[in-house]
Amino acid sequence: WPTDVGAYTHEQISKAVSDAGIVGLGGAAFPTYVKFARNDAKPIDTILVNGCECEPYLTADYRVMVQAPEPIITGALLAAKAAGAKNVIIAIEDNKPKAIDILAQAAGNTGVKVASLHTKYPMGGEKQTILATLGRTVPTGGLPLDVGVVVINVGTAAAIARAVLRGKPLTHRVVTVSGAGIAEPKNLLVPIGISYGELVDYCGGLRQNAARVVAGGPMMGFTLGNLNTPVTKGTSGLTVLTNADVACAEETNCVRCGRCVDVCPLNLVPTKLALAARHEDWELARRHHLMACMECGCCAYGCPASLPLVQLMRVAKAKMPRG
């Protein structure tokens, strides 16, 4: 994989990425070519390649970093050329020393820097990664471009290189199949559109104590009601939880303890947002920035009343009138 990308223009890279159907493979599935649109009022100075795979159980990004470092470097350099950025940084949590060493070696003299970040959930969120790596705070309701940054996933970077250099569309992605309820956990390179059921079968099927199949990880994923559901470009994993994993206390009343506020990485007030969601009070929801919630699950994980905070906010986002 070449690291001299000077022959490619902004237009060539953006068109190749658009034609290939590349989206954010970290889970957001936002069209990548849109991030490369030049805006003189908000110039981009840094491409931040996110390798902070912090969701429990998931290791798809880790396998890509360890086994395909060269296309990640090439894709990052192409992204920088497209966005007009001078700096390229690959951010990886320090619990992945092998990936850090491999990518640092692959970067060589390209000018790409590899940053080792403290392991802390949810470091994989782009706002948290930007703050930890660059010390810049993305404003509430804002985007990384507001602080001069474009964030792409390591898998997205590799897909960019494949699209630009080889003209290949995004038809496959790496998916983690894990959890105590699956017989043979694996990382698989799978075609987009394959069913979750086929992945489960390939990994030896479900164990007898399997209780819940989650699309994604246990913190930010959602329960699947039908294993015939297809894998999408934003699918990073499938987690099978056991009866012991899902056992929880019965939901009780909020006691205003403030634990959800203490752990929210975006400094929101989840208890207020949950109240607004239950009563469909959209004015209250907007006042407390419902749409800024990244659904990381920290609030629900720490709630002593076992309130379904994330689920409430996720439904409220879908129901709240725009405007």
PDB file of C-alpha atoms in Angstrom:
ATOM      1  CA  TRP A   1       0.000   0.000   0.000  1.00  0.00           C
ATOM      2  CA  PRO A   2       1.624   3.302  -1.095  1.00  0.00           C
ATOM      3  CA  THR A   3       1.942   6.200   1.331  1.00  0.00           C
ATOM      4  CA  ASP A   4       2.576   8.850  -1.338  1.00  0.00           C
ATOM      5  CA  VAL A   5      -0.943  10.085  -2.094  1.00  0.00           C
ATOM      6  CA  GLY A   6       0.054  13.364  -3.758  1.00  0.00           C
ATOM      7  CA  ALA A   7      -1.185  12.222  -7.152  1.00  0.00           C
ATOM      8  CA  TYR A   8      -4.797  12.112  -5.963  1.00  0.00           C
ATOM      9  CA  THR A   9      -6.949  15.239  -5.868  1.00  0.00           C
ATOM     10  CA  HIS A  10      -9.662  16.173  -3.382  1.00  0.00           C
ATOM     11  CA  GLU A  11     -12.279  15.575  -6.059  1.00  0.00           C
ATOM     12  CA  GLN A  12     -10.933  12.142  -7.009  1.00  0.00           C
ATOM     13  CA  ILE A  13     -10.836  10.925  -3.431  1.00  0.00           C
ATOM     14  CA  SER A  14     -14.291  12.255  -2.539  1.00  0.00           C
ATOM     15  CA  LYS A  15     -15.849  10.774  -5.672  1.00  0.00           C
ATOM     16  CA  ALA A  16     -14.239   7.379  -5.108  1.00  0.00           C
ATOM     17  CA  VAL A  17     -15.421   7.321  -1.485  1.00  0.00           C
ATOM     18  CA  SER A  18     -18.937   8.349  -2.503  1.00  0.00           C
ATOM     19  CA  ASP A  19     -19.132   5.845  -5.369  1.00  0.00           C
ATOM     20  CA  ALA A  20     -17.924   3.074  -3.060  1.00  0.00           C
ATOM     21  CA  GLY A  21     -20.724   3.774  -0.576  1.00  0.00           C
ATOM     22  CA  ILE A  22     -18.341   4.199   2.330  1.00  0.00           C
ATOM     23  CA  VAL A  23     -19.835   5.229   5.660  1.00  0.00           C
ATOM     24  CA  GLY A  24     -18.542   5.425   9.212  1.00  0.00           C
ATOM     25  CA  LEU A  25     -17.816   1.839  10.245  1.00  0.00           C
ATOM     26  CA  GLY A  26     -17.625   2.707  13.940  1.00  0.00           C
ATOM     27  CA  GLY A  27     -21.404   2.448  14.139  1.00  0.00           C
ATOM     28  CA  ALA A  28     -22.728   5.856  13.135  1.00  0.00           C
ATOM     29  CA  ALA A  29     -22.816   4.935   9.413  1.00  0.00           C
ATOM     30  CA  PHE A  30     -22.605   8.622   8.398  1.00  0.00           C
ATOM     31  CA  PRO A  31     -21.610   9.062   4.709  1.00  0.00           C
ATOM     32  CA  THR A  32     -17.846   9.616   4.753  1.00  0.00           C
ATOM     33  CA  TYR A  33     -17.567  11.752   1.617  1.00  0.00           C
ATOM     34  CA  VAL A  34     -19.685  14.455   3.305  1.00  0.00           C
ATOM     35  CA  LYS A  35     -16.935  14.936   5.891  1.00  0.00           C
ATOM     36  CA  PHE A  36     -14.502  15.835   3.108  1.00  0.00           C
ATOM     37  CA  ALA A  37     -16.549  18.790   1.833  1.00  0.00           C
ATOM     38  CA  ARG A  38     -14.363  21.901   2.088  1.00  0.00           C
ATOM     39  CA  ASN A  39     -15.684  24.809   4.171  1.00  0.00           C
ATOM     40  CA  ASP A  40     -13.527  27.930   4.176  1.00  0.00           C
ATOM     41  CA  ALA A  41     -15.304  29.187   7.299  1.00  0.00           C
ATOM     42  CA  LYS A  42     -14.374  26.007   9.188  1.00  0.00           C
ATOM     43  CA  PRO A  43     -11.069  24.671   7.849  1.00  0.00           C
ATOM     44  CA  ILE A  44      -9.930  21.218   8.930  1.00  0.00           C
ATOM     45  CA  ASP A  45      -6.420  20.890  10.332  1.00  0.00           C
ATOM     46  CA  THR A  46      -6.515  17.339  11.745  1.00  0.00           C
ATOM     47  CA  ILE A  47      -7.702  13.918  10.643  1.00  0.00           C
ATOM     48  CA  LEU A  48      -8.287  11.825  13.757  1.00  0.00           C
ATOM     49  CA  VAL A  49      -8.455   8.098  13.074  1.00  0.00           C
ATOM     50  CA  ASN A  50     -10.416   6.475  15.878  1.00  0.00           C
ATOM     51  CA  GLY A  51      -9.040   3.154  17.075  1.00  0.00           C
ATOM     52  CA  CYS A  52     -10.512   3.480  20.582  1.00  0.00           C
ATOM     53  CA  GLU A  53     -12.750   0.436  20.505  1.00  0.00           C
ATOM     54  CA  CYS A  54     -14.073   0.728  24.055  1.00  0.00           C
ATOM     55  CA  GLU A  55     -17.355  -1.180  23.896  1.00  0.00           C
ATOM     56  CA  PRO A  56     -17.066  -4.391  25.973  1.00  0.00           C
ATOM     57  CA  TYR A  57     -16.752  -7.659  24.012  1.00  0.00           C
ATOM     58  CA  LEU A  58     -16.064  -6.004  20.633  1.00  0.00           C
ATOM     59  CA  THR A  59     -12.650  -6.443  19.011  1.00  0.00           C
ATOM     60  CA  ALA A  60     -13.362  -5.950  15.293  1.00  0.00           C
ATOM     61  CA  ASP A  61     -11.380  -2.704  15.052  1.00  0.00           C
ATOM     62  CA  TYR A  62      -8.515  -4.283  16.988  1.00  0.00           C
ATOM     63  CA  ARG A  63      -8.237  -7.125  14.488  1.00  0.00           C
ATOM     64  CA  VAL A  64      -8.244  -4.650  11.577  1.00  0.00           C
ATOM     65  CA  MET A  65      -5.459  -2.616  13.228  1.00  0.00           C
ATOM     66  CA  VAL A  66      -3.343  -5.681  13.913  1.00  0.00           C
ATOM     67  CA  GLN A  67      -3.855  -7.426  10.575  1.00  0.00           C
ATOM     68  CA  ALA A  68      -4.245  -4.523   8.112  1.00  0.00           C
ATOM     69  CA  PRO A  69      -2.182  -1.544   9.352  1.00  0.00           C
ATOM     70  CA  GLU A  70      -0.927  -0.448   5.916  1.00  0.00           C
ATOM     71  CA  PRO A  71      -4.328   0.312   4.353  1.00  0.00           C
ATOM     72  CA  ILE A  72      -5.290   2.216   7.532  1.00  0.00           C
ATOM     73  CA  ILE A  73      -2.233   4.462   7.120  1.00  0.00           C
ATOM     74  CA  THR A  74      -2.872   4.945   3.404  1.00  0.00           C
ATOM     75  CA  GLY A  75      -6.560   5.655   3.958  1.00  0.00           C
ATOM     76  CA  ALA A  76      -5.766   8.187   6.687  1.00  0.00           C
ATOM     77  CA  LEU A  77      -3.373  10.033   4.366  1.00  0.00           C
ATOM     78  CA  LEU A  78      -5.997  10.039   1.602  1.00  0.00           C
ATOM     79  CA  ALA A  79      -8.579  11.419   4.047  1.00  0.00           C
ATOM     80  CA  ALA A  80      -6.168  14.178   5.038  1.00  0.00           C
ATOM     81  CA  LYS A  81      -5.614  15.059   1.377  1.00  0.00           C
ATOM     82  CA  ALA A  82      -9.369  15.168   0.767  1.00  0.00           C
ATOM     83  CA  ALA A  83     -10.128  17.304   3.822  1.00  0.00           C
ATOM     84  CA  GLY A  84      -7.125  19.597   3.430  1.00  0.00           C
ATOM     85  CA  ALA A  85      -5.738  18.601   6.831  1.00  0.00           C
ATOM     86  CA  LYS A  86      -2.041  18.820   7.683  1.00  0.00           C
ATOM     87  CA  ASN A  87      -2.082  16.534  10.717  1.00  0.00           C
ATOM     88  CA  VAL A  88      -3.035  12.867  10.935  1.00  0.00           C
ATOM     89  CA  ILE A  89      -3.339  11.152  14.309  1.00  0.00           C
ATOM     90  CA  ILE A  90      -4.408   7.582  15.054  1.00  0.00           C
ATOM     91  CA  ALA A  91      -5.856   7.379  18.575  1.00  0.00           C
ATOM     92  CA  ILE A  92      -5.756   4.011  20.330  1.00  0.00           C
ATOM     93  CA  GLU A  93      -6.501   3.078  23.943  1.00  0.00           C
ATOM     94  CA  ASP A  94      -3.496   1.906  25.939  1.00  0.00           C
ATOM     95  CA  ASN A  95      -5.014  -1.546  26.551  1.00  0.00           C
ATOM     96  CA  LYS A  96      -4.092  -2.369  22.928  1.00  0.00           C
ATOM     97  CA  PRO A  97      -0.256  -2.167  23.001  1.00  0.00           C
ATOM     98  CA  LYS A  98       0.157  -4.587  20.091  1.00  0.00           C
ATOM     99  CA  ALA A  99      -2.014  -2.428  17.823  1.00  0.00           C
ATOM    100  CA  ILE A 100      -0.128   0.701  18.912  1.00  0.00           C
ATOM    101  CA  ASP A 101       3.244  -0.854  18.079  1.00  0.00           C
ATOM    102  CA  ILE A 102       2.119  -2.275  14.725  1.00  0.00           C
ATOM    103  CA  LEU A 103       0.558   0.977  13.522  1.00  0.00           C
ATOM    104  CA  ALA A 104       3.497   3.063  14.738  1.00  0.00           C
ATOM    105  CA  GLN A 105       5.816   0.827  12.734  1.00  0.00           C
ATOM    106  CA  ALA A 106       3.555   0.974   9.666  1.00  0.00           C
ATOM    107  CA  ALA A 107       3.392   4.770   9.887  1.00  0.00           C
ATOM    108  CA  GLY A 108       7.176   4.993   9.562  1.00  0.00           C
ATOM    109  CA  ASN A 109       8.201   8.351   8.118  1.00  0.00           C
ATOM    110  CA  THR A 110       4.755   9.228   6.746  1.00  0.00           C
ATOM    111  CA  GLY A 111       4.096  11.928   9.352  1.00  0.00           C
ATOM    112  CA  VAL A 112       1.153   9.975  10.774  1.00  0.00           C
ATOM    113  CA  LYS A 113       1.261  10.000  14.567  1.00  0.00           C
ATOM    114  CA  VAL A 114      -0.069   7.282  16.862  1.00  0.00           C
ATOM    115  CA  ALA A 115      -1.495   8.527  20.187  1.00  0.00           C
ATOM    116  CA  SER A 116      -1.933   6.196  23.165  1.00  0.00           C
ATOM    117  CA  LEU A 117      -4.963   7.191  25.249  1.00  0.00           C
ATOM    118  CA  HIS A 118      -6.027   6.153  28.733  1.00  0.00           C
ATOM    119  CA  THR A 119      -8.502   3.265  28.635  1.00  0.00           C
ATOM    120  CA  LYS A 120     -11.817   4.621  29.833  1.00  0.00           C
ATOM    121  CA  TYR A 121     -15.344   4.067  28.549  1.00  0.00           C
ATOM    122  CA  PRO A 122     -16.690   5.745  26.395  1.00  0.00           C
ATOM    123  CA  MET A 123     -13.376   6.877  24.884  1.00  0.00           C
ATOM    124  CA  GLY A 124     -14.596   5.630  21.503  1.00  0.00           C
ATOM    125  CA  GLY A 125     -17.059   8.528  21.229  1.00  0.00           C
ATOM    126  CA  GLU A 126     -15.645  11.094  18.820  1.00  0.00           C
ATOM    127  CA  LYS A 127     -16.095  14.002  21.223  1.00  0.00           C
ATOM    128  CA  GLN A 128     -14.260  12.129  23.973  1.00  0.00           C
ATOM    129  CA  THR A 129     -11.496  11.088  21.578  1.00  0.00           C
ATOM    130  CA  ILE A 130     -11.014  14.658  20.361  1.00  0.00           C
ATOM    131  CA  LEU A 131     -10.830  16.014  23.898  1.00  0.00           C
ATOM    132  CA  ALA A 132      -8.403  13.328  25.070  1.00  0.00           C
ATOM    133  CA  THR A 133      -6.152  13.576  22.008  1.00  0.00           C
ATOM    134  CA  LEU A 134      -6.205  17.271  21.129  1.00  0.00           C
ATOM    135  CA  GLY A 135      -7.610  18.985  24.220  1.00  0.00           C
ATOM    136  CA  ARG A 136     -10.417  20.507  22.136  1.00  0.00           C
ATOM    137  CA  THR A 137     -14.035  20.529  23.312  1.00  0.00           C
ATOM    138  CA  VAL A 138     -16.755  20.070  20.709  1.00  0.00           C
ATOM    139  CA  PRO A 139     -19.619  22.390  21.706  1.00  0.00           C
ATOM    140  CA  THR A 140     -22.980  20.895  22.687  1.00  0.00           C
ATOM    141  CA  GLY A 141     -24.954  20.353  19.513  1.00  0.00           C
ATOM    142  CA  GLY A 142     -21.807  20.946  17.485  1.00  0.00           C
ATOM    143  CA  LEU A 143     -19.673  18.766  15.235  1.00  0.00           C
ATOM    144  CA  PRO A 144     -15.964  17.930  15.145  1.00  0.00           C
ATOM    145  CA  LEU A 145     -15.533  20.298  12.193  1.00  0.00           C
ATOM    146  CA  ASP A 146     -16.394  23.143  14.584  1.00  0.00           C
ATOM    147  CA  VAL A 147     -12.988  22.539  16.203  1.00  0.00           C
ATOM    148  CA  GLY A 148     -11.128  21.791  12.976  1.00  0.00           C
ATOM    149  CA  VAL A 149     -11.262  17.991  13.119  1.00  0.00           C
ATOM    150  CA  VAL A 150     -12.590  15.157  10.970  1.00  0.00           C
ATOM    151  CA  VAL A 151     -12.927  11.802  12.760  1.00  0.00           C
ATOM    152  CA  ILE A 152     -12.959   8.503  10.887  1.00  0.00           C
ATOM    153  CA  ASN A 153     -12.890   4.915  12.152  1.00  0.00           C
ATOM    154  CA  VAL A 154      -9.866   2.691  11.463  1.00  0.00           C
ATOM    155  CA  GLY A 155     -12.058   0.384   9.380  1.00  0.00           C
ATOM    156  CA  THR A 156     -13.319   3.363   7.422  1.00  0.00           C
ATOM    157  CA  ALA A 157      -9.725   4.435   6.711  1.00  0.00           C
ATOM    158  CA  ALA A 158      -8.916   0.995   5.316  1.00  0.00           C
ATOM    159  CA  ALA A 159     -12.072   1.081   3.177  1.00  0.00           C
ATOM    160  CA  ILE A 160     -11.061   4.507   1.810  1.00  0.00           C
ATOM    161  CA  ALA A 161      -7.707   3.136   0.674  1.00  0.00           C
ATOM    162  CA  ARG A 162      -9.373   0.166  -0.988  1.00  0.00           C
ATOM    163  CA  ALA A 163     -11.900   2.385  -2.777  1.00  0.00           C
ATOM    164  CA  VAL A 164      -9.443   5.005  -4.042  1.00  0.00           C
ATOM    165  CA  LEU A 165      -6.528   2.757  -4.993  1.00  0.00           C
ATOM    166  CA  ARG A 166      -8.405  -0.318  -6.180  1.00  0.00           C
ATOM    167  CA  GLY A 167     -11.870   0.962  -7.054  1.00  0.00           C
ATOM    168  CA  LYS A 168     -13.558  -1.504  -4.702  1.00  0.00           C
ATOM    169  CA  PRO A 169     -16.950  -0.691  -3.138  1.00  0.00           C
ATOM    170  CA  LEU A 170     -17.791  -1.315   0.521  1.00  0.00           C
ATOM    171  CA  THR A 171     -19.382  -4.764   0.351  1.00  0.00           C
ATOM    172  CA  HIS A 172     -17.844  -6.439   3.428  1.00  0.00           C
ATOM    173  CA  ARG A 173     -16.890  -5.521   6.965  1.00  0.00           C
ATOM    174  CA  VAL A 174     -15.386  -7.159  10.063  1.00  0.00           C
ATOM    175  CA  VAL A 175     -17.932  -8.130  12.727  1.00  0.00           C
ATOM    176  CA  THR A 176     -17.253  -9.457  16.226  1.00  0.00           C
ATOM    177  CA  VAL A 177     -19.456 -12.340  17.367  1.00  0.00           C
ATOM    178  CA  SER A 178     -18.919 -12.662  21.099  1.00  0.00           C
ATOM    179  CA  GLY A 179     -20.418 -13.107  24.546  1.00  0.00           C
ATOM    180  CA  ALA A 180     -20.736 -15.963  27.025  1.00  0.00           C
ATOM    181  CA  GLY A 181     -23.859 -17.196  25.215  1.00  0.00           C
ATOM    182  CA  ILE A 182     -22.156 -18.033  21.903  1.00  0.00           C
ATOM    183  CA  ALA A 183     -20.379 -21.365  21.414  1.00  0.00           C
ATOM    184  CA  GLU A 184     -17.331 -20.160  19.441  1.00  0.00           C
ATOM    185  CA  PRO A 185     -16.662 -16.396  19.578  1.00  0.00           C
ATOM    186  CA  LYS A 186     -14.940 -15.064  16.453  1.00  0.00           C
ATOM    187  CA  ASN A 187     -14.115 -11.998  14.407  1.00  0.00           C
ATOM    188  CA  LEU A 188     -15.517 -12.493  10.911  1.00  0.00           C
ATOM    189  CA  LEU A 189     -15.161 -10.698   7.584  1.00  0.00           C
ATOM    190  CA  VAL A 190     -18.750 -10.847   6.331  1.00  0.00           C
ATOM    191  CA  PRO A 191     -20.754  -9.503   3.379  1.00  0.00           C
ATOM    192  CA  ILE A 192     -23.165  -6.675   4.086  1.00  0.00           C
ATOM    193  CA  GLY A 193     -26.684  -8.095   4.178  1.00  0.00           C
ATOM    194  CA  ILE A 194     -25.879 -11.485   5.681  1.00  0.00           C
ATOM    195  CA  SER A 195     -28.245 -12.344   8.529  1.00  0.00           C
ATOM    196  CA  TYR A 196     -27.259 -12.368  12.190  1.00  0.00           C
ATOM    197  CA  GLY A 197     -28.581 -15.918  12.336  1.00  0.00           C
ATOM    198  CA  GLU A 198     -26.016 -17.076   9.784  1.00  0.00           C
ATOM    199  CA  LEU A 199     -23.230 -15.561  11.901  1.00  0.00           C
ATOM    200  CA  VAL A 200     -24.548 -17.352  14.988  1.00  0.00           C
ATOM    201  CA  ASP A 201     -24.678 -20.663  13.118  1.00  0.00           C
ATOM    202  CA  TYR A 202     -21.123 -20.214  11.803  1.00  0.00           C
ATOM    203  CA  CYS A 203     -19.920 -19.632  15.366  1.00  0.00           C
ATOM    204  CA  GLY A 204     -21.354 -22.900  16.634  1.00  0.00           C
ATOM    205  CA  GLY A 205     -24.809 -21.662  17.635  1.00  0.00           C
ATOM    206  CA  LEU A 206     -26.197 -20.423  20.923  1.00  0.00           C
ATOM    207  CA  ARG A 207     -25.382 -21.993  24.273  1.00  0.00           C
ATOM    208  CA  GLN A 208     -28.220 -23.290  26.439  1.00  0.00           C
ATOM    209  CA  ASN A 209     -27.912 -20.329  28.824  1.00  0.00           C
ATOM    210  CA  ALA A 210     -28.182 -17.708  26.049  1.00  0.00           C
ATOM    211  CA  ALA A 211     -30.823 -15.166  26.972  1.00  0.00           C
ATOM    212  CA  ARG A 212     -30.402 -12.139  24.721  1.00  0.00           C
ATOM    213  CA  VAL A 213     -28.833 -11.402  21.343  1.00  0.00           C
ATOM    214  CA  VAL A 214     -27.636  -7.830  21.004  1.00  0.00           C
ATOM    215  CA  ALA A 215     -26.705  -6.026  17.785  1.00  0.00           C
ATOM    216  CA  GLY A 216     -23.510  -4.253  18.804  1.00  0.00           C
ATOM    217  CA  GLY A 217     -22.057  -4.276  22.300  1.00  0.00           C
ATOM    218  CA  PRO A 218     -23.821  -4.544  25.664  1.00  0.00           C
ATOM    219  CA  MET A 219     -23.583  -0.822  26.409  1.00  0.00           C
ATOM    220  CA  MET A 220     -24.803   0.795  23.182  1.00  0.00           C
ATOM    221  CA  GLY A 221     -26.328  -2.106  21.284  1.00  0.00           C
ATOM    222  CA  PHE A 222     -29.991  -3.050  20.941  1.00  0.00           C
ATOM    223  CA  THR A 223     -31.761  -6.361  21.415  1.00  0.00           C
ATOM    224  CA  LEU A 224     -32.611  -8.323  18.279  1.00  0.00           C
ATOM    225  CA  GLY A 225     -36.095  -9.747  18.040  1.00  0.00           C
ATOM    226  CA  ASN A 226     -35.365 -11.709  14.876  1.00  0.00           C
ATOM    227  CA  LEU A 227     -32.061 -13.315  13.861  1.00  0.00           C
ATOM    228  CA  ASN A 228     -33.039 -12.964  10.196  1.00  0.00           C
ATOM    229  CA  THR A 229     -32.208  -9.271  10.558  1.00  0.00           C
ATOM    230  CA  PRO A 230     -29.421  -8.355   8.111  1.00  0.00           C
ATOM    231  CA  VAL A 231     -25.984  -7.033   9.010  1.00  0.00           C
ATOM    232  CA  THR A 232     -25.580  -3.404   7.922  1.00  0.00           C
ATOM    233  CA  LYS A 233     -22.529  -1.242   7.256  1.00  0.00           C
ATOM    234  CA  GLY A 234     -22.801   0.091  10.798  1.00  0.00           C
ATOM    235  CA  THR A 235     -22.807  -3.349  12.439  1.00  0.00           C
ATOM    236  CA  SER A 236     -19.632  -3.729  14.484  1.00  0.00           C
ATOM    237  CA  GLY A 237     -20.622  -6.777  16.466  1.00  0.00           C
ATOM    238  CA  LEU A 238     -23.129  -9.241  17.814  1.00  0.00           C
ATOM    239  CA  THR A 239     -23.127  -9.998  21.542  1.00  0.00           C
ATOM    240  CA  VAL A 240     -24.923 -12.967  23.060  1.00  0.00           C
ATOM    241  CA  LEU A 241     -25.667 -12.475  26.748  1.00  0.00           C
ATOM    242  CA  THR A 242     -26.580 -15.186  29.231  1.00  0.00           C
ATOM    243  CA  ASN A 243     -29.272 -15.289  31.902  1.00  0.00           C
ATOM    244  CA  ALA A 244     -26.683 -14.227  34.471  1.00  0.00           C
ATOM    245  CA  ASP A 245     -25.636 -11.275  32.292  1.00  0.00           C
ATOM    246  CA  VAL A 246     -29.147  -9.868  31.951  1.00  0.00           C
ATOM    247  CA  ALA A 247     -30.333 -10.496  35.501  1.00  0.00           C
ATOM    248  CA  CYS A 248     -31.196  -7.110  36.993  1.00  0.00           C
ATOM    249  CA  ALA A 249     -33.122  -5.564  39.848  1.00  0.00           C
ATOM    250  CA  GLU A 250     -36.732  -4.577  39.367  1.00  0.00           C
ATOM    251  CA  GLU A 251     -37.233  -1.001  38.221  1.00  0.00           C
ATOM    252  CA  THR A 252     -38.032   1.355  41.092  1.00  0.00           C
ATOM    253  CA  ASN A 253     -38.593   5.092  41.460  1.00  0.00           C
ATOM    254  CA  CYS A 254     -35.850   7.610  40.773  1.00  0.00           C
ATOM    255  CA  VAL A 255     -34.384   8.798  44.081  1.00  0.00           C
ATOM    256  CA  ARG A 256     -32.591  11.822  42.581  1.00  0.00           C
ATOM    257  CA  CYS A 257     -29.224  10.428  43.637  1.00  0.00           C
ATOM    258  CA  GLY A 258     -27.448  12.137  40.750  1.00  0.00           C
ATOM    259  CA  ARG A 259     -25.314   9.160  39.768  1.00  0.00           C
ATOM    260  CA  CYS A 260     -26.453   9.414  36.152  1.00  0.00           C
ATOM    261  CA  VAL A 261     -25.369  13.059  36.097  1.00  0.00           C
ATOM    262  CA  ASP A 262     -21.980  12.214  37.610  1.00  0.00           C
ATOM    263  CA  VAL A 263     -21.130   9.636  34.942  1.00  0.00           C
ATOM    264  CA  CYS A 264     -22.538  11.325  31.821  1.00  0.00           C
ATOM    265  CA  PRO A 265     -19.539  12.056  29.545  1.00  0.00           C
ATOM    266  CA  LEU A 266     -21.438  14.916  27.891  1.00  0.00           C
ATOM    267  CA  ASN A 267     -22.483  16.603  31.158  1.00  0.00           C
ATOM    268  CA  LEU A 268     -26.187  16.081  30.490  1.00  0.00           C
ATOM    269  CA  VAL A 269     -28.901  15.415  33.098  1.00  0.00           C
ATOM    270  CA  PRO A 270     -30.260  11.963  32.138  1.00  0.00           C
ATOM    271  CA  THR A 271     -32.923  11.919  34.854  1.00  0.00           C
ATOM    272  CA  LYS A 272     -34.463  15.102  33.436  1.00  0.00           C
ATOM    273  CA  LEU A 273     -34.291  13.715  29.913  1.00  0.00           C
ATOM    274  CA  ALA A 274     -35.953  10.468  31.019  1.00  0.00           C
ATOM    275  CA  LEU A 275     -38.738  12.479  32.690  1.00  0.00           C
ATOM    276  CA  ALA A 276     -39.235  14.489  29.517  1.00  0.00           C
ATOM    277  CA  ALA A 277     -39.303  11.280  27.480  1.00  0.00           C
ATOM    278  CA  ARG A 278     -41.931   9.600  29.667  1.00  0.00           C
ATOM    279  CA  HIS A 279     -44.258  12.610  29.475  1.00  0.00           C
ATOM    280  CA  GLU A 280     -43.321  13.590  25.905  1.00  0.00           C
ATOM    281  CA  ASP A 281     -42.410  17.052  27.152  1.00  0.00           C
ATOM    282  CA  TRP A 282     -40.441  18.130  24.085  1.00  0.00           C
ATOM    283  CA  GLU A 283     -39.722  21.625  25.376  1.00  0.00           C
ATOM    284  CA  LEU A 284     -38.011  20.141  28.449  1.00  0.00           C
ATOM    285  CA  ALA A 285     -36.189  17.639  26.243  1.00  0.00           C
ATOM    286  CA  ARG A 286     -34.804  20.378  24.006  1.00  0.00           C
ATOM    287  CA  ARG A 287     -33.859  22.547  26.976  1.00  0.00           C
ATOM    288  CA  HIS A 288     -31.736  19.709  28.352  1.00  0.00           C
ATOM    289  CA  HIS A 289     -30.246  18.831  24.943  1.00  0.00           C
ATOM    290  CA  LEU A 290     -31.801  15.428  24.288  1.00  0.00           C
ATOM    291  CA  MET A 291     -30.318  15.191  20.794  1.00  0.00           C
ATOM    292  CA  ALA A 292     -26.804  15.603  22.203  1.00  0.00           C
ATOM    293  CA  CYS A 293     -27.090  12.255  24.026  1.00  0.00           C
ATOM    294  CA  MET A 294     -24.728   9.687  22.494  1.00  0.00           C
ATOM    295  CA  GLU A 295     -26.601   6.730  24.071  1.00  0.00           C
ATOM    296  CA  CYS A 296     -23.413   5.372  25.654  1.00  0.00           C
ATOM    297  CA  GLY A 297     -25.337   3.702  28.479  1.00  0.00           C
ATOM    298  CA  CYS A 298     -23.224   5.049  31.358  1.00  0.00           C
ATOM    299  CA  CYS A 299     -26.306   6.479  33.075  1.00  0.00           C
ATOM    300  CA  ALA A 300     -28.339   3.265  32.905  1.00  0.00           C
ATOM    301  CA  TYR A 301     -25.368   1.165  34.006  1.00  0.00           C
ATOM    302  CA  GLY A 302     -24.927   3.207  37.186  1.00  0.00           C
ATOM    303  CA  CYS A 303     -28.609   3.779  38.011  1.00  0.00           C
ATOM    304  CA  PRO A 304     -29.513   2.154  41.381  1.00  0.00           C
ATOM    305  CA  ALA A 305     -33.206   2.266  40.441  1.00  0.00           C
ATOM    306  CA  SER A 306     -32.594   0.242  37.242  1.00  0.00           C
ATOM    307  CA  LEU A 307     -34.341   2.852  35.121  1.00  0.00           C
ATOM    308  CA  PRO A 308     -34.231   2.217  31.341  1.00  0.00           C
ATOM    309  CA  LEU A 309     -32.684   5.633  30.736  1.00  0.00           C
ATOM    310  CA  VAL A 310     -31.062   4.910  27.386  1.00  0.00           C
ATOM    311  CA  GLN A 311     -34.165   3.238  25.987  1.00  0.00           C
ATOM    312  CA  LEU A 312     -36.324   6.168  27.068  1.00  0.00           C
ATOM    313  CA  MET A 313     -34.029   8.669  25.390  1.00  0.00           C
ATOM    314  CA  ARG A 314     -33.655   6.574  22.248  1.00  0.00           C
ATOM    315  CA  VAL A 315     -37.445   6.392  21.811  1.00  0.00           C
ATOM    316  CA  ALA A 316     -37.825  10.087  22.620  1.00  0.00           C
ATOM    317  CA  LYS A 317     -35.328  11.016  19.907  1.00  0.00           C
ATOM    318  CA  ALA A 318     -37.416   9.127  17.367  1.00  0.00           C
ATOM    319  CA  LYS A 319     -40.704  10.680  18.520  1.00  0.00           C
ATOM    320  CA  MET A 320     -39.658  14.280  19.181  1.00  0.00           C
ATOM    321  CA  PRO A 321     -40.859  16.668  16.451  1.00  0.00           C
ATOM    322  CA  ARG A 322     -38.034  18.324  14.533  1.00  0.00           C
ATOM    323  CA  GLY A 323     -37.679  22.056  14.450  1.00  0.00           C
TER     324      GLY A 323
END
